[in-house]
């Protein structure tokens, strides 16, 4: 669906092509649900991708880039698994 891709490209341009990458070594529904709930508390326009067991998924949530979110995600996933990646 091109329109959706175009919208995403447009939204990423607005935020200097920043994407929030999260990583989970093993699938864990409890942790995953906690992450999704946390993301919803920081609405913004940074797209979120999560890598679970090597598979990358795009999440519906978009967040704002802030140290509070980064810190809380770090507690859930480990600091090295939370990266605001700028292209």
PDB file of N, CA, C and O in Angstrom:
ATOM      1  N   UNK A   1       0.846  -1.186   0.000  1.00  0.00           N
ATOM      2  CA  UNK A   1       0.000   0.000   0.000  1.00  0.00           C
ATOM      3  C   UNK A   1       0.891   1.248   0.000  1.00  0.00           C
ATOM      4  O   UNK A   1       1.489   1.587   1.003  1.00  0.00           O
ATOM      5  N   UNK A   2       0.943   1.899  -1.135  1.00  0.00           N
ATOM      6  CA  UNK A   2       1.871   3.014  -1.292  1.00  0.00           C
ATOM      7  C   UNK A   2       1.549   4.203  -0.393  1.00  0.00           C
ATOM      8  O   UNK A   2       2.430   4.833   0.146  1.00  0.00           O
ATOM      9  N   UNK A   3       0.262   4.510  -0.250  1.00  0.00           N
ATOM     10  CA  UNK A   3      -0.088   5.703   0.535  1.00  0.00           C
ATOM     11  C   UNK A   3       0.422   5.580   1.969  1.00  0.00           C
ATOM     12  O   UNK A   3       0.908   6.532   2.535  1.00  0.00           O
ATOM     13  N   UNK A   4       0.330   4.390   2.525  1.00  0.00           N
ATOM     14  CA  UNK A   4       0.812   4.182   3.900  1.00  0.00           C
ATOM     15  C   UNK A   4       2.326   4.371   3.966  1.00  0.00           C
ATOM     16  O   UNK A   4       2.850   5.010   4.866  1.00  0.00           O
ATOM     17  N   UNK A   5       3.039   3.831   2.981  1.00  0.00           N
ATOM     18  CA  UNK A   5       4.498   3.995   2.920  1.00  0.00           C
ATOM     19  C   UNK A   5       4.876   5.471   2.779  1.00  0.00           C
ATOM     20  O   UNK A   5       5.801   5.937   3.421  1.00  0.00           O
ATOM     21  N   UNK A   6       4.139   6.177   1.928  1.00  0.00           N
ATOM     22  CA  UNK A   6       4.413   7.594   1.736  1.00  0.00           C
ATOM     23  C   UNK A   6       4.178   8.370   3.027  1.00  0.00           C
ATOM     24  O   UNK A   6       4.957   9.239   3.381  1.00  0.00           O
ATOM     25  N   UNK A   7       3.090   8.042   3.732  1.00  0.00           N
ATOM     26  CA  UNK A   7       2.805   8.704   5.006  1.00  0.00           C
ATOM     27  C   UNK A   7       3.929   8.452   5.998  1.00  0.00           C
ATOM     28  O   UNK A   7       4.379   9.361   6.672  1.00  0.00           O
ATOM     29  N   UNK A   8       4.381   7.213   6.083  1.00  0.00           N
ATOM     30  CA  UNK A   8       5.463   6.878   7.007  1.00  0.00           C
ATOM     31  C   UNK A   8       6.732   7.632   6.634  1.00  0.00           C
ATOM     32  O   UNK A   8       7.408   8.176   7.489  1.00  0.00           O
ATOM     33  N   UNK A   9       7.048   7.687   5.352  1.00  0.00           N
ATOM     34  CA  UNK A   9       8.236   8.400   4.895  1.00  0.00           C
ATOM     35  C   UNK A   9       8.124   9.880   5.266  1.00  0.00           C
ATOM     36  O   UNK A   9       9.078  10.485   5.735  1.00  0.00           O
ATOM     37  N   UNK A  10       6.953  10.439   5.092  1.00  0.00           N
ATOM     38  CA  UNK A  10       6.721  11.844   5.417  1.00  0.00           C
ATOM     39  C   UNK A  10       6.895  12.075   6.916  1.00  0.00           C
ATOM     40  O   UNK A  10       7.544  13.014   7.343  1.00  0.00           O
ATOM     41  N   UNK A  11       6.314  11.191   7.728  1.00  0.00           N
ATOM     42  CA  UNK A  11       6.413  11.339   9.178  1.00  0.00           C
ATOM     43  C   UNK A  11       7.864  11.206   9.630  1.00  0.00           C
ATOM     44  O   UNK A  11       8.299  11.923  10.511  1.00  0.00           O
ATOM     45  N   UNK A  12       8.617  10.326   9.023  1.00  0.00           N
ATOM     46  CA  UNK A  12      10.011  10.147   9.406  1.00  0.00           C
ATOM     47  C   UNK A  12      10.841  11.374   9.033  1.00  0.00           C
ATOM     48  O   UNK A  12      11.728  11.747   9.770  1.00  0.00           O
ATOM     49  N   UNK A  13      10.520  12.006   7.900  1.00  0.00           N
ATOM     50  CA  UNK A  13      11.235  13.220   7.505  1.00  0.00           C
ATOM     51  C   UNK A  13      11.063  14.308   8.560  1.00  0.00           C
ATOM     52  O   UNK A  13      11.999  15.012   8.878  1.00  0.00           O
ATOM     53  N   UNK A  14       9.854  14.419   9.095  1.00  0.00           N
ATOM     54  CA  UNK A  14       9.561  15.438  10.098  1.00  0.00           C
ATOM     55  C   UNK A  14      10.471  15.319  11.310  1.00  0.00           C
ATOM     56  O   UNK A  14      10.787  16.310  11.940  1.00  0.00           O
ATOM     57  N   UNK A  15      10.841  14.107  11.669  1.00  0.00           N
ATOM     58  CA  UNK A  15      11.633  13.906  12.886  1.00  0.00           C
ATOM     59  C   UNK A  15      13.074  13.501  12.567  1.00  0.00           C
ATOM     60  O   UNK A  15      13.667  12.700  13.259  1.00  0.00           O
ATOM     61  N   UNK A  16      13.622  14.052  11.484  1.00  0.00           N
ATOM     62  CA  UNK A  16      15.024  13.804  11.117  1.00  0.00           C
ATOM     63  C   UNK A  16      15.338  12.314  10.973  1.00  0.00           C
ATOM     64  O   UNK A  16      16.402  11.863  11.384  1.00  0.00           O
ATOM     65  N   UNK A  17      14.392  11.551  10.483  1.00  0.00           N
ATOM     66  CA  UNK A  17      14.611  10.121  10.233  1.00  0.00           C
ATOM     67  C   UNK A  17      15.041   9.343  11.478  1.00  0.00           C
ATOM     68  O   UNK A  17      15.916   8.490  11.410  1.00  0.00           O
ATOM     69  N   UNK A  18      14.442   9.648  12.606  1.00  0.00           N
ATOM     70  CA  UNK A  18      14.736   8.899  13.828  1.00  0.00           C
ATOM     71  C   UNK A  18      13.734   7.756  13.948  1.00  0.00           C
ATOM     72  O   UNK A  18      12.552   7.925  13.695  1.00  0.00           O
ATOM     73  N   UNK A  19      14.228   6.591  14.311  1.00  0.00           N
ATOM     74  CA  UNK A  19      13.387   5.432  14.589  1.00  0.00           C
ATOM     75  C   UNK A  19      13.814   4.867  15.941  1.00  0.00           C
ATOM     76  O   UNK A  19      15.005   4.804  16.234  1.00  0.00           O
ATOM     77  N   UNK A  20      12.852   4.489  16.751  1.00  0.00           N
ATOM     78  CA  UNK A  20      13.160   3.830  18.022  1.00  0.00           C
ATOM     79  C   UNK A  20      13.230   2.331  17.776  1.00  0.00           C
ATOM     80  O   UNK A  20      12.256   1.726  17.342  1.00  0.00           O
ATOM     81  N   UNK A  21      14.410   1.754  18.019  1.00  0.00           N
ATOM     82  CA  UNK A  21      14.597   0.306  17.867  1.00  0.00           C
ATOM     83  C   UNK A  21      14.661  -0.341  19.247  1.00  0.00           C
ATOM     84  O   UNK A  21      15.416   0.086  20.113  1.00  0.00           O
ATOM     85  N   UNK A  22      13.856  -1.376  19.432  1.00  0.00           N
ATOM     86  CA  UNK A  22      13.861  -2.143  20.674  1.00  0.00           C
ATOM     87  C   UNK A  22      14.228  -3.574  20.327  1.00  0.00           C
ATOM     88  O   UNK A  22      13.956  -4.050  19.234  1.00  0.00           O
ATOM     89  N   UNK A  23      14.825  -4.256  21.289  1.00  0.00           N
ATOM     90  CA  UNK A  23      15.251  -5.630  21.023  1.00  0.00           C
ATOM     91  C   UNK A  23      14.864  -6.531  22.189  1.00  0.00           C
ATOM     92  O   UNK A  23      15.077  -6.185  23.347  1.00  0.00           O
ATOM     93  N   UNK A  24      14.260  -7.676  21.863  1.00  0.00           N
ATOM     94  CA  UNK A  24      13.964  -8.710  22.861  1.00  0.00           C
ATOM     95  C   UNK A  24      14.598 -10.001  22.367  1.00  0.00           C
ATOM     96  O   UNK A  24      14.342 -10.431  21.246  1.00  0.00           O
ATOM     97  N   UNK A  25      15.440 -10.596  23.198  1.00  0.00           N
ATOM     98  CA  UNK A  25      16.095 -11.847  22.793  1.00  0.00           C
ATOM     99  C   UNK A  25      15.070 -12.974  22.642  1.00  0.00           C
ATOM    100  O   UNK A  25      15.128 -13.754  21.717  1.00  0.00           O
ATOM    101  N   UNK A  26      14.134 -13.037  23.583  1.00  0.00           N
ATOM    102  CA  UNK A  26      13.116 -14.092  23.564  1.00  0.00           C
ATOM    103  C   UNK A  26      11.740 -13.463  23.622  1.00  0.00           C
ATOM    104  O   UNK A  26      11.530 -12.437  24.264  1.00  0.00           O
ATOM    105  N   UNK A  27      10.809 -14.098  22.971  1.00  0.00           N
ATOM    106  CA  UNK A  27       9.420 -13.637  22.993  1.00  0.00           C
ATOM    107  C   UNK A  27       8.891 -13.776  24.428  1.00  0.00           C
ATOM    108  O   UNK A  27       8.968 -14.837  25.020  1.00  0.00           O
ATOM    109  N   UNK A  28       8.385 -12.681  24.969  1.00  0.00           N
ATOM    110  CA  UNK A  28       7.832 -12.697  26.314  1.00  0.00           C
ATOM    111  C   UNK A  28       6.628 -11.766  26.306  1.00  0.00           C
ATOM    112  O   UNK A  28       6.779 -10.549  26.248  1.00  0.00           O
ATOM    113  N   UNK A  29       5.423 -12.355  26.318  1.00  0.00           N
ATOM    114  CA  UNK A  29       4.202 -11.557  26.167  1.00  0.00           C
ATOM    115  C   UNK A  29       4.042 -10.522  27.273  1.00  0.00           C
ATOM    116  O   UNK A  29       3.610  -9.408  27.019  1.00  0.00           O
ATOM    117  N   UNK A  30       4.424 -10.879  28.481  1.00  0.00           N
ATOM    118  CA  UNK A  30       4.275  -9.955  29.608  1.00  0.00           C
ATOM    119  C   UNK A  30       5.147  -8.711  29.406  1.00  0.00           C
ATOM    120  O   UNK A  30       4.688  -7.579  29.534  1.00  0.00           O
ATOM    121  N   UNK A  31       6.405  -8.941  29.054  1.00  0.00           N
ATOM    122  CA  UNK A  31       7.318  -7.828  28.796  1.00  0.00           C
ATOM    123  C   UNK A  31       6.849  -7.024  27.591  1.00  0.00           C
ATOM    124  O   UNK A  31       6.819  -5.794  27.617  1.00  0.00           O
ATOM    125  N   UNK A  32       6.459  -7.728  26.531  1.00  0.00           N
ATOM    126  CA  UNK A  32       5.997  -7.063  25.317  1.00  0.00           C
ATOM    127  C   UNK A  32       4.801  -6.153  25.620  1.00  0.00           C
ATOM    128  O   UNK A  32       4.761  -5.001  25.192  1.00  0.00           O
ATOM    129  N   UNK A  33       3.830  -6.662  26.377  1.00  0.00           N
ATOM    130  CA  UNK A  33       2.650  -5.868  26.732  1.00  0.00           C
ATOM    131  C   UNK A  33       3.036  -4.654  27.576  1.00  0.00           C
ATOM    132  O   UNK A  33       2.474  -3.575  27.405  1.00  0.00           O
ATOM    133  N   UNK A  34       3.987  -4.829  28.480  1.00  0.00           N
ATOM    134  CA  UNK A  34       4.468  -3.706  29.295  1.00  0.00           C
ATOM    135  C   UNK A  34       5.100  -2.639  28.404  1.00  0.00           C
ATOM    136  O   UNK A  34       4.893  -1.436  28.615  1.00  0.00           O
ATOM    137  N   UNK A  35       5.868  -3.074  27.419  1.00  0.00           N
ATOM    138  CA  UNK A  35       6.518  -2.149  26.490  1.00  0.00           C
ATOM    139  C   UNK A  35       5.456  -1.369  25.717  1.00  0.00           C
ATOM    140  O   UNK A  35       5.516  -0.138  25.622  1.00  0.00           O
ATOM    141  N   UNK A  36       4.447  -2.067  25.179  1.00  0.00           N
ATOM    142  CA  UNK A  36       3.397  -1.412  24.398  1.00  0.00           C
ATOM    143  C   UNK A  36       2.640  -0.401  25.253  1.00  0.00           C
ATOM    144  O   UNK A  36       2.387   0.722  24.819  1.00  0.00           O
ATOM    145  N   UNK A  37       2.318  -0.781  26.495  1.00  0.00           N
ATOM    146  CA  UNK A  37       1.622   0.145  27.405  1.00  0.00           C
ATOM    147  C   UNK A  37       2.480   1.377  27.676  1.00  0.00           C
ATOM    148  O   UNK A  37       1.978   2.504  27.698  1.00  0.00           O
ATOM    149  N   UNK A  38       3.758   1.172  27.879  1.00  0.00           N
ATOM    150  CA  UNK A  38       4.672   2.276  28.150  1.00  0.00           C
ATOM    151  C   UNK A  38       4.757   3.223  26.946  1.00  0.00           C
ATOM    152  O   UNK A  38       4.700   4.440  27.098  1.00  0.00           O
ATOM    153  N   UNK A  39       4.863   2.651  25.747  1.00  0.00           N
ATOM    154  CA  UNK A  39       4.959   3.464  24.533  1.00  0.00           C
ATOM    155  C   UNK A  39       3.746   4.371  24.380  1.00  0.00           C
ATOM    156  O   UNK A  39       3.862   5.509  23.935  1.00  0.00           O
ATOM    157  N   UNK A  40       2.582   3.865  24.775  1.00  0.00           N
ATOM    158  CA  UNK A  40       1.355   4.643  24.624  1.00  0.00           C
ATOM    159  C   UNK A  40       1.323   5.857  25.556  1.00  0.00           C
ATOM    160  O   UNK A  40       0.553   6.784  25.339  1.00  0.00           O
ATOM    161  N   UNK A  41       2.172   5.867  26.565  1.00  0.00           N
ATOM    162  CA  UNK A  41       2.227   7.001  27.494  1.00  0.00           C
ATOM    163  C   UNK A  41       3.113   8.131  26.973  1.00  0.00           C
ATOM    164  O   UNK A  41       3.176   9.199  27.570  1.00  0.00           O
ATOM    165  N   UNK A  42       3.811   7.882  25.866  1.00  0.00           N
ATOM    166  CA  UNK A  42       4.711   8.890  25.292  1.00  0.00           C
ATOM    167  C   UNK A  42       4.377   9.121  23.819  1.00  0.00           C
ATOM    168  O   UNK A  42       5.194   8.842  22.947  1.00  0.00           O
ATOM    169  N   UNK A  43       3.164   9.598  23.514  1.00  0.00           N
ATOM    170  CA  UNK A  43       2.800   9.755  22.103  1.00  0.00           C
ATOM    171  C   UNK A  43       3.679  10.784  21.407  1.00  0.00           C
ATOM    172  O   UNK A  43       4.109  11.765  22.019  1.00  0.00           O
ATOM    173  N   UNK A  44       3.975  10.516  20.156  1.00  0.00           N
ATOM    174  CA  UNK A  44       4.804  11.423  19.377  1.00  0.00           C
ATOM    175  C   UNK A  44       4.802  10.998  17.927  1.00  0.00           C
ATOM    176  O   UNK A  44       3.873  10.339  17.481  1.00  0.00           O
ATOM    177  N   UNK A  45       5.869  11.326  17.200  1.00  0.00           N
ATOM    178  CA  UNK A  45       5.904  10.970  15.778  1.00  0.00           C
ATOM    179  C   UNK A  45       7.168  10.202  15.387  1.00  0.00           C
ATOM    180  O   UNK A  45       7.571  10.193  14.242  1.00  0.00           O
ATOM    181  N   UNK A  46       7.780   9.540  16.360  1.00  0.00           N
ATOM    182  CA  UNK A  46       8.930   8.674  16.063  1.00  0.00           C
ATOM    183  C   UNK A  46       8.416   7.238  15.919  1.00  0.00           C
ATOM    184  O   UNK A  46       7.819   6.698  16.850  1.00  0.00           O
ATOM    185  N   UNK A  47       8.620   6.622  14.745  1.00  0.00           N
ATOM    186  CA  UNK A  47       8.162   5.243  14.564  1.00  0.00           C
ATOM    187  C   UNK A  47       8.948   4.274  15.444  1.00  0.00           C
ATOM    188  O   UNK A  47      10.110   4.529  15.772  1.00  0.00           O
ATOM    189  N   UNK A  48       8.296   3.180  15.809  1.00  0.00           N
ATOM    190  CA  UNK A  48       8.912   2.191  16.698  1.00  0.00           C
ATOM    191  C   UNK A  48       9.016   0.851  15.984  1.00  0.00           C
ATOM    192  O   UNK A  48       8.053   0.382  15.382  1.00  0.00           O
ATOM    193  N   UNK A  49      10.184   0.249  16.062  1.00  0.00           N
ATOM    194  CA  UNK A  49      10.411  -1.106  15.536  1.00  0.00           C
ATOM    195  C   UNK A  49      10.923  -1.948  16.696  1.00  0.00           C
ATOM    196  O   UNK A  49      11.690  -1.471  17.518  1.00  0.00           O
ATOM    197  N   UNK A  50      10.484  -3.193  16.735  1.00  0.00           N
ATOM    198  CA  UNK A  50      10.987  -4.090  17.779  1.00  0.00           C
ATOM    199  C   UNK A  50      11.492  -5.359  17.126  1.00  0.00           C
ATOM    200  O   UNK A  50      10.881  -5.875  16.198  1.00  0.00           O
ATOM    201  N   UNK A  51      12.629  -5.807  17.596  1.00  0.00           N
ATOM    202  CA  UNK A  51      13.219  -7.038  17.082  1.00  0.00           C
ATOM    203  C   UNK A  51      13.039  -8.112  18.146  1.00  0.00           C
ATOM    204  O   UNK A  51      13.544  -7.968  19.257  1.00  0.00           O
ATOM    205  N   UNK A  52      12.280  -9.140  17.805  1.00  0.00           N
ATOM    206  CA  UNK A  52      12.046 -10.247  18.742  1.00  0.00           C
ATOM    207  C   UNK A  52      12.598 -11.515  18.115  1.00  0.00           C
ATOM    208  O   UNK A  52      12.183 -11.899  17.025  1.00  0.00           O
ATOM    209  N   UNK A  53      13.547 -12.126  18.799  1.00  0.00           N
ATOM    210  CA  UNK A  53      14.182 -13.351  18.305  1.00  0.00           C
ATOM    211  C   UNK A  53      14.661 -13.176  16.861  1.00  0.00           C
ATOM    212  O   UNK A  53      14.499 -14.053  16.030  1.00  0.00           O
ATOM    213  N   UNK A  54      15.207 -11.996  16.561  1.00  0.00           N
ATOM    214  CA  UNK A  54      15.767 -11.757  15.237  1.00  0.00           C
ATOM    215  C   UNK A  54      14.789 -11.283  14.180  1.00  0.00           C
ATOM    216  O   UNK A  54      15.188 -10.951  13.075  1.00  0.00           O
ATOM    217  N   UNK A  55      13.482 -11.258  14.492  1.00  0.00           N
ATOM    218  CA  UNK A  55      12.497 -10.781  13.518  1.00  0.00           C
ATOM    219  C   UNK A  55      12.091  -9.353  13.855  1.00  0.00           C
ATOM    220  O   UNK A  55      11.690  -9.074  14.981  1.00  0.00           O
ATOM    221  N   UNK A  56      12.180  -8.456  12.882  1.00  0.00           N
ATOM    222  CA  UNK A  56      11.824  -7.055  13.104  1.00  0.00           C
ATOM    223  C   UNK A  56      10.346  -6.825  12.814  1.00  0.00           C
ATOM    224  O   UNK A  56       9.832  -7.261  11.788  1.00  0.00           O
ATOM    225  N   UNK A  57       9.675  -6.174  13.743  1.00  0.00           N
ATOM    226  CA  UNK A  57       8.260  -5.835  13.584  1.00  0.00           C
ATOM    227  C   UNK A  57       8.080  -4.342  13.766  1.00  0.00           C
ATOM    228  O   UNK A  57       8.725  -3.732  14.614  1.00  0.00           O
ATOM    229  N   UNK A  58       7.181  -3.761  12.985  1.00  0.00           N
ATOM    230  CA  UNK A  58       6.827  -2.349  13.175  1.00  0.00           C
ATOM    231  C   UNK A  58       5.651  -2.308  14.143  1.00  0.00           C
ATOM    232  O   UNK A  58       4.675  -3.037  13.978  1.00  0.00           O
ATOM    233  N   UNK A  59       5.746  -1.473  15.159  1.00  0.00           N
ATOM    234  CA  UNK A  59       4.636  -1.323  16.096  1.00  0.00           C
ATOM    235  C   UNK A  59       3.762  -0.158  15.661  1.00  0.00           C
ATOM    236  O   UNK A  59       4.213   0.759  14.991  1.00  0.00           O
ATOM    237  N   UNK A  60       2.480  -0.212  16.059  1.00  0.00           N
ATOM    238  CA  UNK A  60       1.560   0.865  15.692  1.00  0.00           C
ATOM    239  C   UNK A  60       1.883   2.156  16.429  1.00  0.00           C
ATOM    240  O   UNK A  60       1.672   3.237  15.911  1.00  0.00           O
ATOM    241  N   UNK A  61       2.372   2.017  17.660  1.00  0.00           N
ATOM    242  CA  UNK A  61       2.653   3.204  18.468  1.00  0.00           C
ATOM    243  C   UNK A  61       3.740   4.056  17.838  1.00  0.00           C
ATOM    244  O   UNK A  61       4.703   3.535  17.280  1.00  0.00           O
ATOM    245  N   UNK A  62       3.581   5.372  17.930  1.00  0.00           N
ATOM    246  CA  UNK A  62       4.663   6.290  17.610  1.00  0.00           C
ATOM    247  C   UNK A  62       4.901   7.113  18.871  1.00  0.00           C
ATOM    248  O   UNK A  62       3.964   7.449  19.576  1.00  0.00           O
ATOM    249  N   UNK A  63       6.155   7.395  19.134  1.00  0.00           N
ATOM    250  CA  UNK A  63       6.522   7.997  20.412  1.00  0.00           C
ATOM    251  C   UNK A  63       7.290   9.304  20.219  1.00  0.00           C
ATOM    252  O   UNK A  63       7.726   9.617  19.119  1.00  0.00           O
ATOM    253  N   UNK A  64       7.465  10.015  21.314  1.00  0.00           N
ATOM    254  CA  UNK A  64       8.363  11.170  21.265  1.00  0.00           C
ATOM    255  C   UNK A  64       9.701  10.726  21.853  1.00  0.00           C
ATOM    256  O   UNK A  64       9.746   9.848  22.707  1.00  0.00           O
ATOM    257  N   UNK A  65      10.758  11.323  21.367  1.00  0.00           N
ATOM    258  CA  UNK A  65      12.094  10.961  21.838  1.00  0.00           C
ATOM    259  C   UNK A  65      12.360  11.727  23.126  1.00  0.00           C
ATOM    260  O   UNK A  65      12.421  12.948  23.131  1.00  0.00           O
ATOM    261  N   UNK A  66      12.466  11.015  24.229  1.00  0.00           N
ATOM    262  CA  UNK A  66      12.774  11.684  25.492  1.00  0.00           C
ATOM    263  C   UNK A  66      13.490  10.718  26.426  1.00  0.00           C
ATOM    264  O   UNK A  66      13.368   9.507  26.307  1.00  0.00           O
ATOM    265  N   UNK A  67      14.242  11.289  27.358  1.00  0.00           N
ATOM    266  CA  UNK A  67      15.071  10.470  28.241  1.00  0.00           C
ATOM    267  C   UNK A  67      14.213   9.630  29.185  1.00  0.00           C
ATOM    268  O   UNK A  67      14.606   8.536  29.567  1.00  0.00           O
ATOM    269  N   UNK A  68      13.028  10.124  29.561  1.00  0.00           N
ATOM    270  CA  UNK A  68      12.148   9.354  30.447  1.00  0.00           C
ATOM    271  C   UNK A  68      11.725   8.041  29.824  1.00  0.00           C
ATOM    272  O   UNK A  68      11.790   6.982  30.457  1.00  0.00           O
ATOM    273  N   UNK A  69      11.316   8.105  28.572  1.00  0.00           N
ATOM    274  CA  UNK A  69      10.908   6.890  27.855  1.00  0.00           C
ATOM    275  C   UNK A  69      12.099   5.951  27.705  1.00  0.00           C
ATOM    276  O   UNK A  69      11.997   4.749  27.953  1.00  0.00           O
ATOM    277  N   UNK A  70      13.226   6.521  27.330  1.00  0.00           N
ATOM    278  CA  UNK A  70      14.435   5.709  27.136  1.00  0.00           C
ATOM    279  C   UNK A  70      14.812   4.990  28.435  1.00  0.00           C
ATOM    280  O   UNK A  70      15.143   3.808  28.442  1.00  0.00           O
ATOM    281  N   UNK A  71      14.738   5.712  29.545  1.00  0.00           N
ATOM    282  CA  UNK A  71      15.076   5.151  30.852  1.00  0.00           C
ATOM    283  C   UNK A  71      14.125   4.009  31.221  1.00  0.00           C
ATOM    284  O   UNK A  71      14.561   2.926  31.607  1.00  0.00           O
ATOM    285  N   UNK A  72      12.808   4.265  31.086  1.00  0.00           N
ATOM    286  CA  UNK A  72      11.825   3.236  31.469  1.00  0.00           C
ATOM    287  C   UNK A  72      11.921   1.999  30.590  1.00  0.00           C
ATOM    288  O   UNK A  72      11.813   0.875  31.069  1.00  0.00           O
ATOM    289  N   UNK A  73      12.141   2.195  29.285  1.00  0.00           N
ATOM    290  CA  UNK A  73      12.325   1.051  28.388  1.00  0.00           C
ATOM    291  C   UNK A  73      13.599   0.299  28.748  1.00  0.00           C
ATOM    292  O   UNK A  73      13.639  -0.931  28.685  1.00  0.00           O
ATOM    293  N   UNK A  74      14.631   1.037  29.148  1.00  0.00           N
ATOM    294  CA  UNK A  74      15.886   0.411  29.566  1.00  0.00           C
ATOM    295  C   UNK A  74      15.701  -0.507  30.764  1.00  0.00           C
ATOM    296  O   UNK A  74      16.310  -1.568  30.848  1.00  0.00           O
ATOM    297  N   UNK A  75      14.822  -0.097  31.693  1.00  0.00           N
ATOM    298  CA  UNK A  75      14.539  -0.944  32.854  1.00  0.00           C
ATOM    299  C   UNK A  75      13.856  -2.242  32.431  1.00  0.00           C
ATOM    300  O   UNK A  75      14.117  -3.304  32.998  1.00  0.00           O
ATOM    301  N   UNK A  76      12.979  -2.159  31.433  1.00  0.00           N
ATOM    302  CA  UNK A  76      12.250  -3.344  30.962  1.00  0.00           C
ATOM    303  C   UNK A  76      13.105  -4.261  30.095  1.00  0.00           C
ATOM    304  O   UNK A  76      13.066  -5.479  30.229  1.00  0.00           O
ATOM    305  N   UNK A  77      13.884  -3.662  29.184  1.00  0.00           N
ATOM    306  CA  UNK A  77      14.574  -4.448  28.157  1.00  0.00           C
ATOM    307  C   UNK A  77      16.088  -4.479  28.309  1.00  0.00           C
ATOM    308  O   UNK A  77      16.755  -5.268  27.657  1.00  0.00           O
ATOM    309  N   UNK A  78      16.626  -3.583  29.146  1.00  0.00           N
ATOM    310  CA  UNK A  78      18.081  -3.421  29.233  1.00  0.00           C
ATOM    311  C   UNK A  78      18.504  -2.266  28.332  1.00  0.00           C
ATOM    312  O   UNK A  78      18.030  -2.156  27.201  1.00  0.00           O
ATOM    313  N   UNK A  79      19.363  -1.404  28.852  1.00  0.00           N
ATOM    314  CA  UNK A  79      19.751  -0.190  28.131  1.00  0.00           C
ATOM    315  C   UNK A  79      20.255  -0.449  26.718  1.00  0.00           C
ATOM    316  O   UNK A  79      19.979   0.311  25.795  1.00  0.00           O
ATOM    317  N   UNK A  80      21.008  -1.533  26.547  1.00  0.00           N
ATOM    318  CA  UNK A  80      21.606  -1.788  25.231  1.00  0.00           C
ATOM    319  C   UNK A  80      20.565  -2.221  24.197  1.00  0.00           C
ATOM    320  O   UNK A  80      20.854  -2.306  23.011  1.00  0.00           O
ATOM    321  N   UNK A  81      19.329  -2.503  24.641  1.00  0.00           N
ATOM    322  CA  UNK A  81      18.266  -2.950  23.738  1.00  0.00           C
ATOM    323  C   UNK A  81      17.290  -1.831  23.373  1.00  0.00           C
ATOM    324  O   UNK A  81      16.239  -2.087  22.792  1.00  0.00           O
ATOM    325  N   UNK A  82      17.627  -0.602  23.729  1.00  0.00           N
ATOM    326  CA  UNK A  82      16.785   0.559  23.456  1.00  0.00           C
ATOM    327  C   UNK A  82      17.633   1.594  22.723  1.00  0.00           C
ATOM    328  O   UNK A  82      18.541   2.168  23.305  1.00  0.00           O
ATOM    329  N   UNK A  83      17.342   1.808  21.443  1.00  0.00           N
ATOM    330  CA  UNK A  83      18.180   2.699  20.649  1.00  0.00           C
ATOM    331  C   UNK A  83      17.312   3.630  19.796  1.00  0.00           C
ATOM    332  O   UNK A  83      16.476   3.183  19.009  1.00  0.00           O
ATOM    333  N   UNK A  84      17.504   4.942  19.992  1.00  0.00           N
ATOM    334  CA  UNK A  84      16.919   5.912  19.061  1.00  0.00           C
ATOM    335  C   UNK A  84      17.933   6.033  17.933  1.00  0.00           C
ATOM    336  O   UNK A  84      19.012   6.582  18.101  1.00  0.00           O
ATOM    337  N   UNK A  85      17.576   5.473  16.783  1.00  0.00           N
ATOM    338  CA  UNK A  85      18.512   5.392  15.668  1.00  0.00           C
ATOM    339  C   UNK A  85      18.205   6.493  14.664  1.00  0.00           C
ATOM    340  O   UNK A  85      17.083   6.604  14.173  1.00  0.00           O
ATOM    341  N   UNK A  86      19.189   7.304  14.367  1.00  0.00           N
ATOM    342  CA  UNK A  86      19.019   8.379  13.394  1.00  0.00           C
ATOM    343  C   UNK A  86      19.714   8.004  12.103  1.00  0.00           C
ATOM    344  O   UNK A  86      20.884   7.651  12.099  1.00  0.00           O
ATOM    345  N   UNK A  87      18.976   8.049  10.990  1.00  0.00           N
ATOM    346  CA  UNK A  87      19.541   7.690   9.685  1.00  0.00           C
ATOM    347  C   UNK A  87      20.379   8.826   9.139  1.00  0.00           C
ATOM    348  O   UNK A  87      20.028   9.963   9.234  1.00  0.00           O
TER     349      UNK A  87
END
